[in-house]
PDB file of C-alpha atoms in Angstrom:
ATOM      1  CA  MET E   1      10.338 -27.369 -28.896  1.00 50.00           C
ATOM      2  CA  SER E   2      13.390 -28.933 -26.969  1.00 50.00           C
ATOM      3  CA  ALA E   3      13.065 -30.334 -23.699  1.00 44.00           C
ATOM      4  CA  LYS E   4      15.258 -27.718 -22.319  1.00 44.00           C
ATOM      5  CA  LEU E   5      13.117 -25.019 -23.809  1.00 43.00           C
ATOM      6  CA  SER E   6       9.924 -26.799 -22.820  1.00 45.00           C
ATOM      7  CA  SER E   7      11.054 -26.936 -19.061  1.00 41.00           C
ATOM      8  CA  LEU E   8      11.898 -23.039 -19.171  1.00 42.00           C
ATOM      9  CA  PHE E   9       8.568 -22.296 -20.577  1.00 42.00           C
ATOM     10  CA  VAL E  10       7.007 -24.333 -17.861  1.00 35.00           C
ATOM     11  CA  VAL E  11       9.045 -22.557 -15.181  1.00 33.00           C
ATOM     12  CA  VAL E  12       8.152 -18.930 -16.716  1.00 38.00           C
ATOM     13  CA  VAL E  13       4.460 -19.873 -16.880  1.00 36.00           C
ATOM     14  CA  CYS E  14       4.509 -21.012 -13.126  1.00 33.00           C
ATOM     15  CA  PHE E  15       6.455 -17.918 -12.010  1.00 37.00           C
ATOM     16  CA  VAL E  16       4.007 -15.721 -13.973  1.00 39.00           C
ATOM     17  CA  THR E  17       1.100 -17.631 -12.336  1.00 37.00           C
ATOM     18  CA  LEU E  18       2.441 -17.312  -9.079  1.00 36.00           C
ATOM     19  CA  LEU E  19       2.747 -13.496  -9.667  1.00 41.00           C
ATOM     20  CA  ILE E  20      -0.791 -13.257 -10.610  1.00 41.00           C
ATOM     21  CA  ILE E  21      -2.048 -15.428  -7.578  1.00 34.00           C
ATOM     22  CA  THR E  22       0.056 -13.035  -5.273  1.00 38.00           C
ATOM     23  CA  GLU E  23      -1.233 -10.010  -6.670  1.00 46.00           C
ATOM     24  CA  ILE E  24      -4.976 -11.496  -6.350  1.00 40.00           C
ATOM     25  CA  ARG E  25      -4.466 -12.404  -2.743  1.00 44.00           C
ATOM     26  CA  ALA E  26      -2.897  -9.000  -2.172  1.00 47.00           C
ATOM     27  CA  GLN E  27      -6.067  -7.065  -3.613  1.00 48.00           C
ATOM     28  CA  SER E  28      -8.196  -9.747  -1.643  1.00 46.00           C
ATOM     29  CA  THR E  29      -6.515  -8.760   1.668  1.00 47.00           C
ATOM     30  CA  SER E  30      -7.064  -5.078   0.873  1.00 48.00           C
ATOM     31  CA  ILE E  31     -10.693  -5.302  -0.066  1.00 54.00           C
ATOM     32  CA  HIS E  32     -11.480  -7.228   3.092  1.00 82.00           C
ATOM     33  CA  GLU E  33      -9.196  -4.748   5.519  1.00 93.00           C
ATOM     34  CA  ILE E  34     -10.906  -1.772   7.266  1.00 96.00           C
ATOM     35  CA  THR E  35      -8.923   0.876   9.418  1.00 97.00           C
ATOM     36  CA  VAL E  36     -10.793   2.663  11.839  1.00 98.00           C
ATOM     37  CA  SER E  37      -9.346   5.758  13.684  1.00 98.00           C
ATOM     38  CA  ALA E  38     -11.149   6.126  17.008  1.00 98.00           C
ATOM     39  CA  ALA E  39     -11.184   8.041  20.287  1.00 97.00           C
ATOM     40  CA  ILE E  40      -8.940   6.314  22.606  1.00 96.00           C
ATOM     41  CA  SER E  41     -11.734   6.333  25.222  1.00 96.00           C
ATOM     42  CA  LEU E  42     -13.535   3.992  22.894  1.00 97.00           C
ATOM     43  CA  LYS E  43     -10.466   1.344  22.870  1.00 97.00           C
ATOM     44  CA  ASN E  44     -12.014  -1.381  24.977  1.00 96.00           C
ATOM     45  CA  ALA E  45     -15.550  -1.266  23.583  1.00 97.00           C
ATOM     46  CA  PHE E  46     -13.997  -1.034  20.110  1.00 98.00           C
ATOM     47  CA  GLU E  47     -11.792  -3.931  20.451  1.00 97.00           C
ATOM     48  CA  GLU E  48     -14.422  -6.171  21.443  1.00 97.00           C
ATOM     49  CA  THR E  49     -16.924  -4.588  18.781  1.00 98.00           C
ATOM     50  CA  GLY E  50     -14.022  -5.466  16.283  1.00 97.00           C
ATOM     51  CA  LYS E  51     -13.650  -9.006  17.148  1.00 97.00           C
ATOM     52  CA  ILE E  52     -17.615  -9.698  16.846  1.00 97.00           C
ATOM     53  CA  PHE E  53     -17.452  -7.516  13.451  1.00 97.00           C
ATOM     54  CA  MET E  54     -14.814  -9.869  12.098  1.00 96.00           C
ATOM     55  CA  GLN E  55     -16.681 -12.841  13.112  1.00 95.00           C
ATOM     56  CA  ASN E  56     -19.788 -11.706  11.432  1.00 94.00           C
ATOM     57  CA  HIS E  57     -17.811 -10.727   8.278  1.00 94.00           C
ATOM     58  CA  PRO E  58     -15.436 -13.660   7.464  1.00 92.00           C
ATOM     59  CA  GLY E  59     -12.183 -12.881   5.854  1.00 92.00           C
ATOM     60  CA  THR E  60     -12.403  -9.222   7.118  1.00 94.00           C
ATOM     61  CA  LYS E  61      -9.651  -7.615   9.368  1.00 95.00           C
ATOM     62  CA  ALA E  62     -10.453  -4.676  11.525  1.00 96.00           C
ATOM     63  CA  ILE E  63      -7.427  -2.419  12.196  1.00 96.00           C
ATOM     64  CA  PHE E  64      -7.724   0.087  14.999  1.00 98.00           C
ATOM     65  CA  ASN E  65      -5.816   3.502  15.434  1.00 97.00           C
ATOM     66  CA  PHE E  66      -6.840   4.880  18.884  1.00 97.00           C
ATOM     67  CA  GLY E  67      -5.633   8.347  19.677  1.00 95.00           C
ATOM     68  CA  GLY E  68      -6.808  11.934  20.654  1.00 94.00           C
ATOM     69  CA  SER E  69      -9.663  12.844  18.435  1.00 95.00           C
ATOM     70  CA  GLY E  70      -7.928  15.999  17.331  1.00 94.00           C
ATOM     71  CA  ASP E  71      -4.627  14.281  16.539  1.00 95.00           C
ATOM     72  CA  LEU E  72      -6.445  11.522  14.279  1.00 96.00           C
ATOM     73  CA  ALA E  73      -8.590  14.187  12.509  1.00 97.00           C
ATOM     74  CA  ARG E  74      -5.321  15.972  11.499  1.00 96.00           C
ATOM     75  CA  GLN E  75      -3.814  12.686  10.265  1.00 97.00           C
ATOM     76  CA  ILE E  76      -6.951  12.197   8.039  1.00 97.00           C
ATOM     77  CA  GLU E  77      -6.643  15.631   6.676  1.00 96.00           C
ATOM     78  CA  ALA E  78      -2.932  14.769   5.781  1.00 96.00           C
ATOM     79  CA  GLY E  79      -4.167  11.608   3.951  1.00 95.00           C
ATOM     80  CA  ALA E  80      -3.732   8.876   6.399  1.00 95.00           C
ATOM     81  CA  PRO E  81      -5.328   5.636   4.896  1.00 95.00           C
ATOM     82  CA  VAL E  82      -8.440   5.590   7.107  1.00 97.00           C
ATOM     83  CA  ASP E  83     -11.773   4.315   6.369  1.00 98.00           C
ATOM     84  CA  VAL E  84     -14.011   5.213   9.413  1.00 98.00           C
ATOM     85  CA  PHE E  85     -13.503   7.817  12.055  1.00 98.00           C
ATOM     86  CA  ALA E  86     -15.125   7.882  15.498  1.00 98.00           C
ATOM     87  CA  SER E  87     -14.614  11.158  17.545  1.00 97.00           C
ATOM     88  CA  ALA E  88     -15.250  11.824  21.122  1.00 96.00           C
ATOM     89  CA  ALA E  89     -16.491  15.375  20.043  1.00 95.00           C
ATOM     90  CA  GLN E  90     -18.667  17.030  17.389  1.00 96.00           C
ATOM     91  CA  LYS E  91     -15.917  19.500  16.633  1.00 95.00           C
ATOM     92  CA  ASP E  92     -13.368  17.196  15.185  1.00 96.00           C
ATOM     93  CA  MET E  93     -15.944  15.662  13.006  1.00 97.00           C
ATOM     94  CA  ASP E  94     -17.410  18.952  11.871  1.00 97.00           C
ATOM     95  CA  ASP E  95     -13.681  19.800  10.979  1.00 96.00           C
ATOM     96  CA  LEU E  96     -13.358  17.094   8.580  1.00 97.00           C
ATOM     97  CA  GLY E  97     -17.050  17.487   7.218  1.00 96.00           C
ATOM     98  CA  LYS E  98     -16.251  21.275   6.349  1.00 97.00           C
ATOM     99  CA  LYS E  99     -13.059  19.956   4.264  1.00 97.00           C
ATOM    100  CA  ASP E 100     -15.422  17.392   2.517  1.00 97.00           C
ATOM    101  CA  LEU E 101     -13.650  14.348   3.905  1.00 98.00           C
ATOM    102  CA  ILE E 102     -16.679  12.710   5.302  1.00 98.00           C
ATOM    103  CA  ALA E 103     -19.012  10.505   2.846  1.00 97.00           C
ATOM    104  CA  PRO E 104     -22.330  12.066   2.433  1.00 95.00           C
ATOM    105  CA  ASN E 105     -24.943  10.580   4.795  1.00 95.00           C
ATOM    106  CA  SER E 106     -22.588   8.493   6.523  1.00 97.00           C
ATOM    107  CA  ARG E 107     -22.299  10.343   9.739  1.00 97.00           C
ATOM    108  CA  ARG E 108     -24.112   8.922  12.789  1.00 97.00           C
ATOM    109  CA  ASP E 109     -24.054   9.703  16.606  1.00 97.00           C
ATOM    110  CA  PHE E 110     -23.745   6.530  18.484  1.00 97.00           C
ATOM    111  CA  ALA E 111     -22.770   7.182  22.142  1.00 97.00           C
ATOM    112  CA  ARG E 112     -22.541   9.785  24.992  1.00 97.00           C
ATOM    113  CA  ASN E 113     -20.263   9.834  27.869  1.00 97.00           C
ATOM    114  CA  GLY E 114     -19.764  12.088  30.967  1.00 96.00           C
ATOM    115  CA  VAL E 115     -16.860  13.792  32.691  1.00 96.00           C
ATOM    116  CA  VAL E 116     -15.760  13.151  36.217  1.00 97.00           C
ATOM    117  CA  LEU E 117     -13.038  14.542  38.732  1.00 97.00           C
ATOM    118  CA  VAL E 118     -11.007  11.826  40.158  1.00 98.00           C
ATOM    119  CA  LYS E 119      -8.107  11.218  42.347  1.00 97.00           C
ATOM    120  CA  PRO E 120      -5.667   8.307  43.158  1.00 97.00           C
ATOM    121  CA  ALA E 121      -7.551   5.502  44.930  1.00 96.00           C
ATOM    122  CA  ASN E 122      -5.014   6.033  47.736  1.00 95.00           C
ATOM    123  CA  SER E 123      -5.152   9.769  47.975  1.00 95.00           C
ATOM    124  CA  ILE E 124      -5.817  11.084  51.572  1.00 94.00           C
ATOM    125  CA  ILE E 125      -6.429  14.626  50.303  1.00 94.00           C
ATOM    126  CA  PRO E 126     -10.035  15.345  51.565  1.00 94.00           C
ATOM    127  CA  MET E 127     -11.299  16.467  48.039  1.00 94.00           C
ATOM    128  CA  GLN E 128     -14.973  16.215  47.843  1.00 93.00           C
ATOM    129  CA  THR E 129     -16.501  18.850  45.469  1.00 94.00           C
ATOM    130  CA  PHE E 130     -15.030  20.331  42.129  1.00 94.00           C
ATOM    131  CA  THR E 131     -14.188  23.618  43.667  1.00 94.00           C
ATOM    132  CA  ASP E 132     -11.775  21.748  46.137  1.00 95.00           C
ATOM    133  CA  LEU E 133      -9.255  22.036  43.118  1.00 96.00           C
ATOM    134  CA  GLN E 134      -8.368  25.253  44.607  1.00 96.00           C
ATOM    135  CA  MET E 135      -7.058  23.634  47.747  1.00 95.00           C
ATOM    136  CA  LYS E 136      -3.446  24.038  48.411  1.00 94.00           C
ATOM    137  CA  GLU E 137      -2.919  20.300  49.060  1.00 95.00           C
ATOM    138  CA  ILE E 138      -3.712  19.901  45.372  1.00 96.00           C
ATOM    139  CA  ARG E 139      -0.658  20.800  43.225  1.00 97.00           C
ATOM    140  CA  LYS E 140      -0.990  18.990  40.048  1.00 98.00           C
ATOM    141  CA  ILE E 141      -4.300  18.426  37.921  1.00 98.00           C
ATOM    142  CA  VAL E 142      -4.180  16.566  34.805  1.00 98.00           C
ATOM    143  CA  ILE E 143      -6.483  17.261  31.753  1.00 98.00           C
ATOM    144  CA  GLY E 144      -6.229  16.431  28.204  1.00 96.00           C
ATOM    145  CA  ASN E 145      -4.658  19.009  25.793  1.00 96.00           C
ATOM    146  CA  PRO E 146      -7.530  21.092  24.954  1.00 95.00           C
ATOM    147  CA  LYS E 147      -6.185  21.698  21.420  1.00 92.00           C
ATOM    148  CA  THR E 148      -6.257  17.995  20.371  1.00 92.00           C
ATOM    149  CA  VAL E 149      -8.166  16.456  23.230  1.00 95.00           C
ATOM    150  CA  PRO E 150     -11.814  16.548  23.395  1.00 95.00           C
ATOM    151  CA  ALA E 151     -11.845  15.509  27.224  1.00 95.00           C
ATOM    152  CA  GLY E 152      -9.389  18.320  27.592  1.00 96.00           C
ATOM    153  CA  ARG E 153     -11.893  20.847  25.768  1.00 96.00           C
ATOM    154  CA  TYR E 154     -14.680  19.766  28.146  1.00 96.00           C
ATOM    155  CA  ALA E 155     -12.452  19.971  31.175  1.00 97.00           C
ATOM    156  CA  GLU E 156     -11.590  23.613  30.279  1.00 97.00           C
ATOM    157  CA  GLU E 157     -15.079  24.591  29.663  1.00 97.00           C
ATOM    158  CA  ALA E 158     -15.825  23.149  32.981  1.00 96.00           C
ATOM    159  CA  LEU E 159     -13.196  24.888  34.784  1.00 97.00           C
ATOM    160  CA  ARG E 160     -14.176  28.350  33.164  1.00 97.00           C
ATOM    161  CA  HIS E 161     -17.746  27.563  33.804  1.00 96.00           C
ATOM    162  CA  HIS E 162     -17.110  27.396  37.451  1.00 95.00           C
ATOM    163  CA  ASP E 163     -14.658  30.251  37.349  1.00 96.00           C
ATOM    164  CA  LEU E 164     -11.813  28.080  38.295  1.00 97.00           C
ATOM    165  CA  TRP E 165      -9.533  28.202  35.274  1.00 97.00           C
ATOM    166  CA  ASP E 166      -7.507  31.142  36.575  1.00 96.00           C
ATOM    167  CA  ALA E 167      -7.177  29.764  40.090  1.00 96.00           C
ATOM    168  CA  VAL E 168      -5.709  26.482  38.996  1.00 97.00           C
ATOM    169  CA  LYS E 169      -4.270  27.018  35.534  1.00 96.00           C
ATOM    170  CA  ASP E 170      -0.631  26.831  37.117  1.00 97.00           C
ATOM    171  CA  LYS E 171      -1.643  23.308  38.381  1.00 97.00           C
ATOM    172  CA  LEU E 172      -2.438  21.952  35.053  1.00 98.00           C
ATOM    173  CA  ILE E 173      -0.734  19.294  33.182  1.00 97.00           C
ATOM    174  CA  PHE E 174      -1.635  18.441  29.701  1.00 98.00           C
ATOM    175  CA  ALA E 175      -1.903  14.954  28.563  1.00 96.00           C
ATOM    176  CA  GLU E 176      -1.870  13.876  24.991  1.00 95.00           C
ATOM    177  CA  ASN E 177      -5.058  11.951  25.205  1.00 95.00           C
ATOM    178  CA  VAL E 178      -7.602  11.164  27.934  1.00 95.00           C
ATOM    179  CA  ARG E 179      -6.021   7.606  28.742  1.00 95.00           C
ATOM    180  CA  GLN E 180      -2.601   8.980  29.413  1.00 96.00           C
ATOM    181  CA  ALA E 181      -4.293  11.436  31.829  1.00 96.00           C
ATOM    182  CA  LEU E 182      -5.954   8.427  33.436  1.00 97.00           C
ATOM    183  CA  ASP E 183      -2.518   6.779  33.853  1.00 97.00           C
ATOM    184  CA  TYR E 184      -1.127   9.864  35.585  1.00 97.00           C
ATOM    185  CA  VAL E 185      -3.843   9.656  38.132  1.00 98.00           C
ATOM    186  CA  ALA E 186      -3.669   5.896  38.552  1.00 97.00           C
ATOM    187  CA  ARG E 187      -0.016   5.979  39.184  1.00 96.00           C
ATOM    188  CA  ASN E 188      -0.265   8.721  41.856  1.00 96.00           C
ATOM    189  CA  GLU E 189       1.723  11.111  39.770  1.00 97.00           C
ATOM    190  CA  VAL E 190      -0.839  14.109  40.108  1.00 98.00           C
ATOM    191  CA  ASP E 191      -3.394  14.843  42.783  1.00 97.00           C
ATOM    192  CA  ALA E 192      -6.294  15.019  40.537  1.00 98.00           C
ATOM    193  CA  GLY E 193      -7.539  14.767  37.009  1.00 98.00           C
ATOM    194  CA  LEU E 194     -10.577  15.188  34.666  1.00 98.00           C
ATOM    195  CA  VAL E 195     -11.416  12.108  32.424  1.00 97.00           C
ATOM    196  CA  TYR E 196     -14.369  10.526  31.009  1.00 97.00           C
ATOM    197  CA  SER E 197     -16.899   8.211  33.277  1.00 96.00           C
ATOM    198  CA  THR E 198     -15.955   5.382  31.297  1.00 97.00           C
ATOM    199  CA  ASP E 199     -12.184   5.483  31.877  1.00 94.00           C
ATOM    200  CA  ALA E 200     -12.808   5.896  35.531  1.00 95.00           C
ATOM    201  CA  ILE E 201     -14.731   2.776  35.339  1.00 94.00           C
ATOM    202  CA  ALA E 202     -12.148   0.909  33.582  1.00 91.00           C
ATOM    203  CA  ARG E 203      -9.689   1.722  36.317  1.00 93.00           C
ATOM    204  CA  SER E 204     -12.015   1.871  39.247  1.00 92.00           C
ATOM    205  CA  LYS E 205      -9.419  -0.161  41.562  1.00 94.00           C
ATOM    206  CA  GLU E 206      -6.815   2.530  40.736  1.00 96.00           C
ATOM    207  CA  VAL E 207      -8.794   5.816  40.776  1.00 96.00           C
ATOM    208  CA  LYS E 208     -11.752   7.181  42.854  1.00 96.00           C
ATOM    209  CA  VAL E 209     -14.368   9.495  41.365  1.00 96.00           C
ATOM    210  CA  VAL E 210     -14.818  12.495  43.512  1.00 96.00           C
ATOM    211  CA  VAL E 211     -17.773  14.015  41.608  1.00 96.00           C
ATOM    212  CA  LYS E 212     -19.392  13.962  38.182  1.00 95.00           C
ATOM    213  CA  LEU E 213     -19.522  17.288  36.226  1.00 94.00           C
ATOM    214  CA  PRO E 214     -22.864  18.682  35.616  1.00 89.00           C
ATOM    215  CA  GLU E 215     -23.658  18.412  31.857  1.00 83.00           C
ATOM    216  CA  GLY E 216     -24.526  21.959  31.734  1.00 91.00           C
ATOM    217  CA  SER E 217     -20.897  23.063  32.864  1.00 95.00           C
ATOM    218  CA  HIS E 218     -19.582  21.683  29.433  1.00 95.00           C
ATOM    219  CA  GLN E 219     -20.716  20.750  25.950  1.00 94.00           C
ATOM    220  CA  PRO E 220     -22.578  17.538  25.782  1.00 94.00           C
ATOM    221  CA  VAL E 221     -20.216  14.585  25.336  1.00 96.00           C
ATOM    222  CA  VAL E 222     -21.723  12.947  22.259  1.00 96.00           C
ATOM    223  CA  TYR E 223     -19.462  10.674  19.902  1.00 97.00           C
ATOM    224  CA  PRO E 224     -19.945  10.916  16.050  1.00 98.00           C
ATOM    225  CA  MET E 225     -18.843   8.352  13.489  1.00 98.00           C
ATOM    226  CA  GLY E 226     -18.579   8.594   9.717  1.00 98.00           C
ATOM    227  CA  VAL E 227     -16.989   6.793   6.642  1.00 98.00           C
ATOM    228  CA  ILE E 228     -13.926   8.765   5.153  1.00 98.00           C
ATOM    229  CA  LYS E 229     -14.814   9.902   1.767  1.00 96.00           C
ATOM    230  CA  GLY E 230     -12.949   8.163  -1.005  1.00 93.00           C
ATOM    231  CA  THR E 231     -12.449   4.904   1.039  1.00 95.00           C
ATOM    232  CA  LYS E 232     -11.915   1.869  -1.074  1.00 93.00           C
ATOM    233  CA  VAL E 233     -14.075  -0.288   0.912  1.00 94.00           C
ATOM    234  CA  GLY E 234     -17.057   1.845   1.287  1.00 94.00           C
ATOM    235  CA  THR E 235     -19.515  -1.057   1.654  1.00 95.00           C
ATOM    236  CA  LEU E 236     -17.481  -2.699   4.581  1.00 96.00           C
ATOM    237  CA  SER E 237     -17.043   0.583   6.268  1.00 97.00           C
ATOM    238  CA  LYS E 238     -20.788   1.498   6.022  1.00 97.00           C
ATOM    239  CA  ALA E 239     -21.296  -2.158   7.729  1.00 97.00           C
ATOM    240  CA  PHE E 240     -18.965  -1.235  10.395  1.00 98.00           C
ATOM    241  CA  VAL E 241     -20.901   2.138  11.326  1.00 98.00           C
ATOM    242  CA  ASP E 242     -24.288   0.046  11.059  1.00 97.00           C
ATOM    243  CA  PHE E 243     -22.886  -2.621  13.502  1.00 98.00           C
ATOM    244  CA  VAL E 244     -21.862  -0.013  15.999  1.00 98.00           C
ATOM    245  CA  ILE E 245     -25.353   1.434  15.981  1.00 97.00           C
ATOM    246  CA  SER E 246     -27.146  -1.783  15.994  1.00 97.00           C
ATOM    247  CA  GLU E 247     -28.558  -3.404  19.128  1.00 96.00           C
ATOM    248  CA  GLU E 248     -25.640  -5.687  19.427  1.00 97.00           C
ATOM    249  CA  GLY E 249     -23.317  -2.810  19.083  1.00 97.00           C
ATOM    250  CA  GLN E 250     -25.075  -0.622  21.473  1.00 97.00           C
ATOM    251  CA  ARG E 251     -25.054  -3.168  24.133  1.00 97.00           C
ATOM    252  CA  ILE E 252     -21.362  -3.622  23.895  1.00 97.00           C
ATOM    253  CA  LEU E 253     -20.990   0.251  24.482  1.00 98.00           C
ATOM    254  CA  SER E 254     -23.385   0.063  27.330  1.00 97.00           C
ATOM    255  CA  ARG E 255     -21.242  -2.782  29.072  1.00 96.00           C
ATOM    256  CA  TYR E 256     -18.472  -0.285  28.996  1.00 96.00           C
ATOM    257  CA  GLY E 257     -20.148   2.376  30.491  1.00 96.00           C
ATOM    258  CA  PHE E 258     -21.447   4.628  27.344  1.00 97.00           C
ATOM    259  CA  ILE E 259     -24.745   6.138  27.263  1.00 95.00           C
ATOM    260  CA  THR E 260     -26.724   4.659  24.337  1.00 93.00           C
ATOM    261  CA  GLY E 261     -30.109   5.064  22.887  1.00 79.00           C
ATOM    262  CA  SER E 262     -30.779   8.646  23.812  1.00 60.00           C
ATOM    263  CA  PRO E 263     -32.878  10.751  21.380  1.00 49.00           C
ATOM    264  CA  SER E 264     -30.611  13.706  21.952  1.00 53.00           C
ATOM    265  CA  MET E 265     -27.539  11.763  20.381  1.00 57.00           C
TER     266      MET E 265
END
């Protein structure tokens, strides 16, 4: 073999080797990457959970997609590349389960929450009870869109339970998710809003809790989580679920105001 051909052969071999290494690295990255679609009310808690999970699993990258549970469920139905789904309501998880999109025996309830009526921290409206939403001074009330946002469904249930829906429906503004609803209140763009207790805690300097809604006025706010059927990282996905329901994972959720460890979950 001539020197020229020998050099060309070496170049080709090096190039092929580089392609193989690149492919191996790409596959390795894929194997150690997990995508979690989660209710946006979990954002703060899950971001901390993700950091610790990655520390406990070197080489793993946890990617979070936060939003309204209904919207996230529809994305999964449409084929979005998701490994784990954490919802703020049983309904959205039930919908995926009925379509056989949740891996068998992977579904777990892991936290609970409450719904509160809030107003801007600097509001001078003398609102003290839930029925005060009928006051003429209150012109705009924000809730999540009941069609896609669990917090909005809980809010509608509570308003109907107290026979307030018809009285305030013309005041309602629908947000795309509960954090957007919280933003409207915090920015003083509305007079009142219905959000989760944990959200009110996160923005306690900007919003004031008027009253916590009795659990009997709406469905229990229970958060279920499950592995998406067909995920290519099933073992890692199960490990994430296991971490969230572990003592350490539950402590993280508790620090952000979630109710954990209840037998009713």
